[in-house]
Short mmCIF file of C-alpha atoms in Angstrom, two decimals:
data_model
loop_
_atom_site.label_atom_id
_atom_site.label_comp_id
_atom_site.label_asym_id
_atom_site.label_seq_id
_atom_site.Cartn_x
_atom_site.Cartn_y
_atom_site.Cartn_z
CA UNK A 1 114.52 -88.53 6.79
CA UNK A 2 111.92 -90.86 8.17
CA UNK A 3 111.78 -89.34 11.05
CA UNK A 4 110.71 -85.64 9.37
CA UNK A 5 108.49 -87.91 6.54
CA UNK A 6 106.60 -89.54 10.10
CA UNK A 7 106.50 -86.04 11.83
CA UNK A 8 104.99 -84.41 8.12
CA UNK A 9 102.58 -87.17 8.09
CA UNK A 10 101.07 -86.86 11.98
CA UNK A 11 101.17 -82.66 11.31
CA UNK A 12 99.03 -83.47 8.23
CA UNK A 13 96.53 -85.57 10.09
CA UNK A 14 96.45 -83.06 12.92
CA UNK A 15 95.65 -80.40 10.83
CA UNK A 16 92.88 -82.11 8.98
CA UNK A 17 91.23 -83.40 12.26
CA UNK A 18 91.76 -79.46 13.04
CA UNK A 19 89.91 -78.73 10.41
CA UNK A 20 87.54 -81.27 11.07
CA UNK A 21 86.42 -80.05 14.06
CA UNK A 22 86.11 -76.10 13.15
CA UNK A 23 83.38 -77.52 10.26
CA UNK A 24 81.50 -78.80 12.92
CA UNK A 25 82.03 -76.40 15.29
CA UNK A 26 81.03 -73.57 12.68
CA UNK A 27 77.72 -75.54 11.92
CA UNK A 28 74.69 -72.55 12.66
CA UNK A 29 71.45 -73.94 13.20
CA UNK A 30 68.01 -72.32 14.80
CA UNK A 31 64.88 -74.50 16.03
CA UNK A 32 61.66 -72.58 14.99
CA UNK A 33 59.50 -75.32 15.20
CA UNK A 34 59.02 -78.72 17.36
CA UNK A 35 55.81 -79.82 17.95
CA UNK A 36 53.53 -83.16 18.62
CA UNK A 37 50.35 -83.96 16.68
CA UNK A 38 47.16 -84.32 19.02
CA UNK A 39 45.84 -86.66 16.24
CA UNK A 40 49.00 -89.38 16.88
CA UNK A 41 51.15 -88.82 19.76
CA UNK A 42 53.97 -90.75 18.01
CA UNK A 43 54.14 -87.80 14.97
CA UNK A 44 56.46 -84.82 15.53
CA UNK A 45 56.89 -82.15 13.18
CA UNK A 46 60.55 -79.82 13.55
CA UNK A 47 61.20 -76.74 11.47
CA UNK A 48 64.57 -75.24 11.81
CA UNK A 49 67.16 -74.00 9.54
CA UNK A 50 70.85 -75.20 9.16
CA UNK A 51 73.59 -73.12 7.59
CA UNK A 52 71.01 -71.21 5.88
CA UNK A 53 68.46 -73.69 5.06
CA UNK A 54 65.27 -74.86 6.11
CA UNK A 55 64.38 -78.32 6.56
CA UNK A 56 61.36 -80.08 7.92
CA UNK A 57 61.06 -83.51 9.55
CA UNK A 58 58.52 -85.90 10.47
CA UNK A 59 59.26 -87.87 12.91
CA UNK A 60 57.58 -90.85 14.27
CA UNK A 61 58.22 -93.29 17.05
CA UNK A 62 61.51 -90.39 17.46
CA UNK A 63 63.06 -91.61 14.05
CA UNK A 64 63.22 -89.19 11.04
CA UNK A 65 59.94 -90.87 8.48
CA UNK A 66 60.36 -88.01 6.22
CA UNK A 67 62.69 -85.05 5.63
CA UNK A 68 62.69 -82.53 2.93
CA UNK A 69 64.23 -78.90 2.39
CA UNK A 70 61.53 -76.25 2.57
CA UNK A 71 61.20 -73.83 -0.53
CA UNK A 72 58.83 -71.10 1.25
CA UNK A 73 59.45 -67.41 0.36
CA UNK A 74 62.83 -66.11 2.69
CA UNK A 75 61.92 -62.76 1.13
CA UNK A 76 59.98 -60.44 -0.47
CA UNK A 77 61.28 -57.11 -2.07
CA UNK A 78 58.58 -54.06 -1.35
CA UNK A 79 58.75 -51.18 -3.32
CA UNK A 80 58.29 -48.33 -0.86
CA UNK A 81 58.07 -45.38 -3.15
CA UNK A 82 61.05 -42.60 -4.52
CA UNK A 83 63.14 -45.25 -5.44
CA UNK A 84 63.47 -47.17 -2.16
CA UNK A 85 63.08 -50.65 -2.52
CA UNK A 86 62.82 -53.03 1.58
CA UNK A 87 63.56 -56.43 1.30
CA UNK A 88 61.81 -58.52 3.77
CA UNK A 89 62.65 -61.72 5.77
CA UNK A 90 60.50 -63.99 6.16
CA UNK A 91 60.60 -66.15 9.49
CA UNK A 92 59.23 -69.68 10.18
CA UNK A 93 56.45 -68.86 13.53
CA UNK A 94 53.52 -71.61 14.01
CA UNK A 95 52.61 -74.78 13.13
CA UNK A 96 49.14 -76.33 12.64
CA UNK A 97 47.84 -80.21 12.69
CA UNK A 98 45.00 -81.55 10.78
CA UNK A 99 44.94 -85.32 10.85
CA UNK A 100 46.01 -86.10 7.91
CA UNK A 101 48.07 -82.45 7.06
CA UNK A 102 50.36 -80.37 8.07
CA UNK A 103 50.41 -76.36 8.18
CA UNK A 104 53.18 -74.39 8.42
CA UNK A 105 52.93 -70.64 8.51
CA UNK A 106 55.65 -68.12 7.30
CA UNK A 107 54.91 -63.90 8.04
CA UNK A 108 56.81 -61.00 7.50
CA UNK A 109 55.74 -57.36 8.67
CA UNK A 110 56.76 -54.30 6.22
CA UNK A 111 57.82 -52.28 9.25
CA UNK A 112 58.10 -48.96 7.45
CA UNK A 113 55.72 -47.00 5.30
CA UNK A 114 53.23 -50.15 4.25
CA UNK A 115 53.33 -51.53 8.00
CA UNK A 116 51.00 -54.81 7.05
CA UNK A 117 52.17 -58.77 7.31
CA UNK A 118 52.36 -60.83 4.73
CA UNK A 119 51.00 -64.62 6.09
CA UNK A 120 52.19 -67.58 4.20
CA UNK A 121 50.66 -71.23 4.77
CA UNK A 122 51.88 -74.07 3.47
CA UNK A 123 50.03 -77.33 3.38
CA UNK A 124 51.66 -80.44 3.23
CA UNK A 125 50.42 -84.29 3.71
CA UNK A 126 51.93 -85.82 6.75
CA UNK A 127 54.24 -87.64 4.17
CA UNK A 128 55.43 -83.91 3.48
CA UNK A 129 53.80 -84.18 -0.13
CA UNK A 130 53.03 -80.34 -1.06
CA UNK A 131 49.62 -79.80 -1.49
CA UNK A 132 48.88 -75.37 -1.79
CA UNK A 133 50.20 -72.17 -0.61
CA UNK A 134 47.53 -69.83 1.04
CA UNK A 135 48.86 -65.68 0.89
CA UNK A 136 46.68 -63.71 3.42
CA UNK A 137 47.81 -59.73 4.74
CA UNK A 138 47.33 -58.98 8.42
CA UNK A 139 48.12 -60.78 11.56
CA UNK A 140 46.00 -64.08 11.30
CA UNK A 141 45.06 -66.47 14.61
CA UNK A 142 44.44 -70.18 13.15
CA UNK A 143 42.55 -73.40 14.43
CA UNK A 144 41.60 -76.83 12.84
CA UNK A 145 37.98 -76.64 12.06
CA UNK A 146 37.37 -80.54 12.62
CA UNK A 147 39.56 -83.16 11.34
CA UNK A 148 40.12 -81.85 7.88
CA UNK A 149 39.33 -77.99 7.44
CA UNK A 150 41.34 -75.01 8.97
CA UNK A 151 40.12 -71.96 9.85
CA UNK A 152 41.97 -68.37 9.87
CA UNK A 153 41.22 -65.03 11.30
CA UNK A 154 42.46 -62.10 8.93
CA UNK A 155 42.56 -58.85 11.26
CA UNK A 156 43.38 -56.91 8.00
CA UNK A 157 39.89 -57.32 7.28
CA UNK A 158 38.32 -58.80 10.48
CA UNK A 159 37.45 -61.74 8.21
CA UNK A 160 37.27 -65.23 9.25
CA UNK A 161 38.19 -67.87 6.21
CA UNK A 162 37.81 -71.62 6.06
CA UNK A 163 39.45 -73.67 4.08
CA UNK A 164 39.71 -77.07 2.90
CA UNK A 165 42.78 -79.29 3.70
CA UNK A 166 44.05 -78.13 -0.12
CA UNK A 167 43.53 -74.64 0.22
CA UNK A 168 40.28 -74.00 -1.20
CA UNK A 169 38.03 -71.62 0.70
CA UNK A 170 34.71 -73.23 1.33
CA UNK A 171 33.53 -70.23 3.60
CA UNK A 172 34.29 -66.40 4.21
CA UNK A 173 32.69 -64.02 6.54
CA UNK A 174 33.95 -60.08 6.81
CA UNK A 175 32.87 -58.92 10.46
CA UNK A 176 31.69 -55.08 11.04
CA UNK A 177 31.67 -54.56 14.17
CA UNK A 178 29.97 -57.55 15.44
CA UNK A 179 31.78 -60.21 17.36
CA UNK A 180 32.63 -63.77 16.07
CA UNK A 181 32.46 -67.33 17.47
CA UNK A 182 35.97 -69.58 17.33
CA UNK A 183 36.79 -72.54 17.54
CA UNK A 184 39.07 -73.92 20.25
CA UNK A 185 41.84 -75.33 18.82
CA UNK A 186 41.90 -79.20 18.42
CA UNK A 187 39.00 -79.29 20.76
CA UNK A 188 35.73 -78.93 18.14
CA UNK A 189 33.99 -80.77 15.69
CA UNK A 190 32.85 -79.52 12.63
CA UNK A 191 29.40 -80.63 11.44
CA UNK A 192 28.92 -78.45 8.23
CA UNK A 193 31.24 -75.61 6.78
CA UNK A 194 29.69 -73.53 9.04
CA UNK A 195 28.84 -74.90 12.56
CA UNK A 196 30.93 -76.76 15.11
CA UNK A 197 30.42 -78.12 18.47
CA UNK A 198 33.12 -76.65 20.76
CA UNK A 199 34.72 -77.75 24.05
CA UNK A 200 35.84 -74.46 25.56
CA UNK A 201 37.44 -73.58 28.52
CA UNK A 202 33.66 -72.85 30.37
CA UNK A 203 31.30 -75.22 28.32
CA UNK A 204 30.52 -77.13 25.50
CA UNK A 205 28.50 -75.09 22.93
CA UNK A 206 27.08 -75.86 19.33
CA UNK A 207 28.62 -72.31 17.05
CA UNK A 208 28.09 -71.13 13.87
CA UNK A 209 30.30 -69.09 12.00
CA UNK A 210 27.63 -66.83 9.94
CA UNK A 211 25.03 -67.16 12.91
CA UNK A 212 26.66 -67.21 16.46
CA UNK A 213 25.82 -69.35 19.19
CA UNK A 214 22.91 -71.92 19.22
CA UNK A 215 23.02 -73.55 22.20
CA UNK A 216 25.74 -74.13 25.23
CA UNK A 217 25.96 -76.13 28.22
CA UNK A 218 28.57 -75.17 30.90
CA UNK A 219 30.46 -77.64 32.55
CA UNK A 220 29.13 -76.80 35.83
CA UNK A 221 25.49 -78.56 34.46
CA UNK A 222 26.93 -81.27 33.13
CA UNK A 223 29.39 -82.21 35.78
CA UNK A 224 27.84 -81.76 39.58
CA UNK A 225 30.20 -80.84 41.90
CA UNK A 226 31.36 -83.55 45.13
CA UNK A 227 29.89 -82.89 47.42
CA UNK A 228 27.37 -80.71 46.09
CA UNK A 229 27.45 -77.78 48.18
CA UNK A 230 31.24 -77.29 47.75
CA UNK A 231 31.61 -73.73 45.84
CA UNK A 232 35.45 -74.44 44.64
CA UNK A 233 35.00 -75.93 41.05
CA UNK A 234 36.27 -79.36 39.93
CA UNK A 235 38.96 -79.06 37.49
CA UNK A 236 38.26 -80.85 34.24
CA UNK A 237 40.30 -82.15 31.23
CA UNK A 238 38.49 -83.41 28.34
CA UNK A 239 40.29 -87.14 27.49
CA UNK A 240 37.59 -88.33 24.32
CA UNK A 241 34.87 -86.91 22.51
CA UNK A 242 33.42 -88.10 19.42
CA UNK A 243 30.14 -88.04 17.62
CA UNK A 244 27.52 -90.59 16.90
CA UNK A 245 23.66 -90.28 15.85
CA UNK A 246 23.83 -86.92 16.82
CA UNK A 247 24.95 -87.67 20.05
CA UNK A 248 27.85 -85.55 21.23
CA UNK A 249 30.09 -88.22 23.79
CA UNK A 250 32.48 -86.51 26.01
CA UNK A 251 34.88 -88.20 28.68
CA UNK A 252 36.78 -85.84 30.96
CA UNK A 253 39.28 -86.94 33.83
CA UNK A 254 37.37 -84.50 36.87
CA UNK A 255 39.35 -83.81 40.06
CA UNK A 256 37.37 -82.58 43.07
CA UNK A 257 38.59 -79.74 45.21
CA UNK A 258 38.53 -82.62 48.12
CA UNK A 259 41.06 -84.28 45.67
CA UNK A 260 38.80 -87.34 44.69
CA UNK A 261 39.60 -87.94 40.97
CA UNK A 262 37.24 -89.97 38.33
CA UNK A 263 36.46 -90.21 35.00
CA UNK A 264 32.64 -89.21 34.11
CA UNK A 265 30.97 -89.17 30.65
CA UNK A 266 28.22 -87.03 29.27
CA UNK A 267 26.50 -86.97 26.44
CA UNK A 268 24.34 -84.07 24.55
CA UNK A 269 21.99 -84.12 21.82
CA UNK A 270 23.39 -82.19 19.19
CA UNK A 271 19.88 -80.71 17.94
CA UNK A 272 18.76 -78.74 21.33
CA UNK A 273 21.44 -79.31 23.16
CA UNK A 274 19.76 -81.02 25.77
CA UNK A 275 21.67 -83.33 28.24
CA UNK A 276 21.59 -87.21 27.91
CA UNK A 277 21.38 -89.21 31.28
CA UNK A 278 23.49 -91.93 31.17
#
């Protein structure tokens, strides 16, 4: 008898660790997001869902700070007309950094009669405090407009929309026709609601959303090439910029095409554009 009560008791714990191991084996989980924030190297933000559920983390120094389950939209039911009725997933795509926020958009397309997307944004502190959910319809491209504002590009309407960091829109432009200056992401200034000074991938340039271009500098004037008469172009990685007395400071690691490397600062004045020797 002890000897079937011993073999009972080991069959028992067998099956449980069994058991055990199919729970974790049957665990279904998908990454959408996992990005660092250019504001504070040590923050990462992941988005991905887990038997069905979203979660979001902040991490920092690679340790979970904050963690909360995500209650975004998964769906939306659209009434399609003589009685049919589509329900539509919504799927977790990009992530945005301001320096203090986070933004995390949601879309959907109605891939039958309606055929628009649905855009959800949803703000949250980096201490994953909700703060707003923006709605848009169309396909939407997205930048930080300086530290604290976000811009969007609505192709519904060719509209470009800036909003505060809780979801207020503090300008709106609807485009016919004409073309539109943007911002290049995490690499601009803002300086009103308005205008920004932009490092793009040519030159550094003073923009305005309702007005266009005021003034621009390519790299090529403010960086002289070593030596001079070499035609292949340096290649250049902006390290710092900030603003001070209307002085625009930009630091750049520049390597030569003779591979010489060096760091070289310029600065701008922000009124003409007109370049500062140092």
């Amino acid at each position: 008898m002890k000897k079937i009560a011993i073999f009972t008791i080991l069959l028992i714990i067998i099956l449980g660790c069994s058991k055990n191991e199919e729970e974790i084996l049957t665990v279904s989980s998908y990454s959408y997001i996992n990005e660092t924030s250019p504001y504070d190297t040590s923050i990462r933000v992941s988005v991905e869902e887990i038997n069905g559920i979203l979660k979001i983390r902040i991490y920092q120094n690679q340790k979970v700070a904050h963690e909360r389950n995500l209650y975004a939209p998964k769906s939306e039911n659209v009434d399609l007309g003589y009685g049919e009725v589509e329900t539509i997933p919504y799927t977790p795509y990009n992530c945005l950094f301001l320096k203090e926020h986070i933004l995390l958009y949601w879309n959907a397309h109605y891939v039958n009669t309606h055929n628009k997307t649905h855009t959800y944004t949803m703000i949250y502190t980096n201490k994953l405090d909700s703060i707003a959910t923006v709605t848009t319809i169309g396909v939407i491209k997205s930048s930080n407009f300086g530290e604290d504002k976000f811009i969007i590009h609505d192709n519904s309407e060719n509209k470009n929309i800036v909003y505060d960091s809780t979801g207020k829109i503090i300008f709106e432009k609807m485009y016919y026709g004409e073309t539109y200056e943007w911002p290049t992401c995490y690499h601009n200034i803002a300086i009103s609601n308005t205008e920004f000074l932009d490092w793009g991938e040519y030159s550094i340039s003073r923009k305005c959303l309702d007005k266009g271009l005021i003034w621009s500098n390519t790299y090529n004037e403010l960086i002289p090439n070593k030596p001079v008469e070499e035609i292949n172009p340096p290649k250049i990685e902006l390290i710092e910029h900030s603003l001070k007395s209307n002085v625009l400071n930009s630091i750049f690691n520049v390597t030569y095409y003779s591979g010489e490397k060096e760091k070289v600062s310029t600065k701008i004045d922000i009124n003409t554009g007109s370049i500062i020797n140092n």
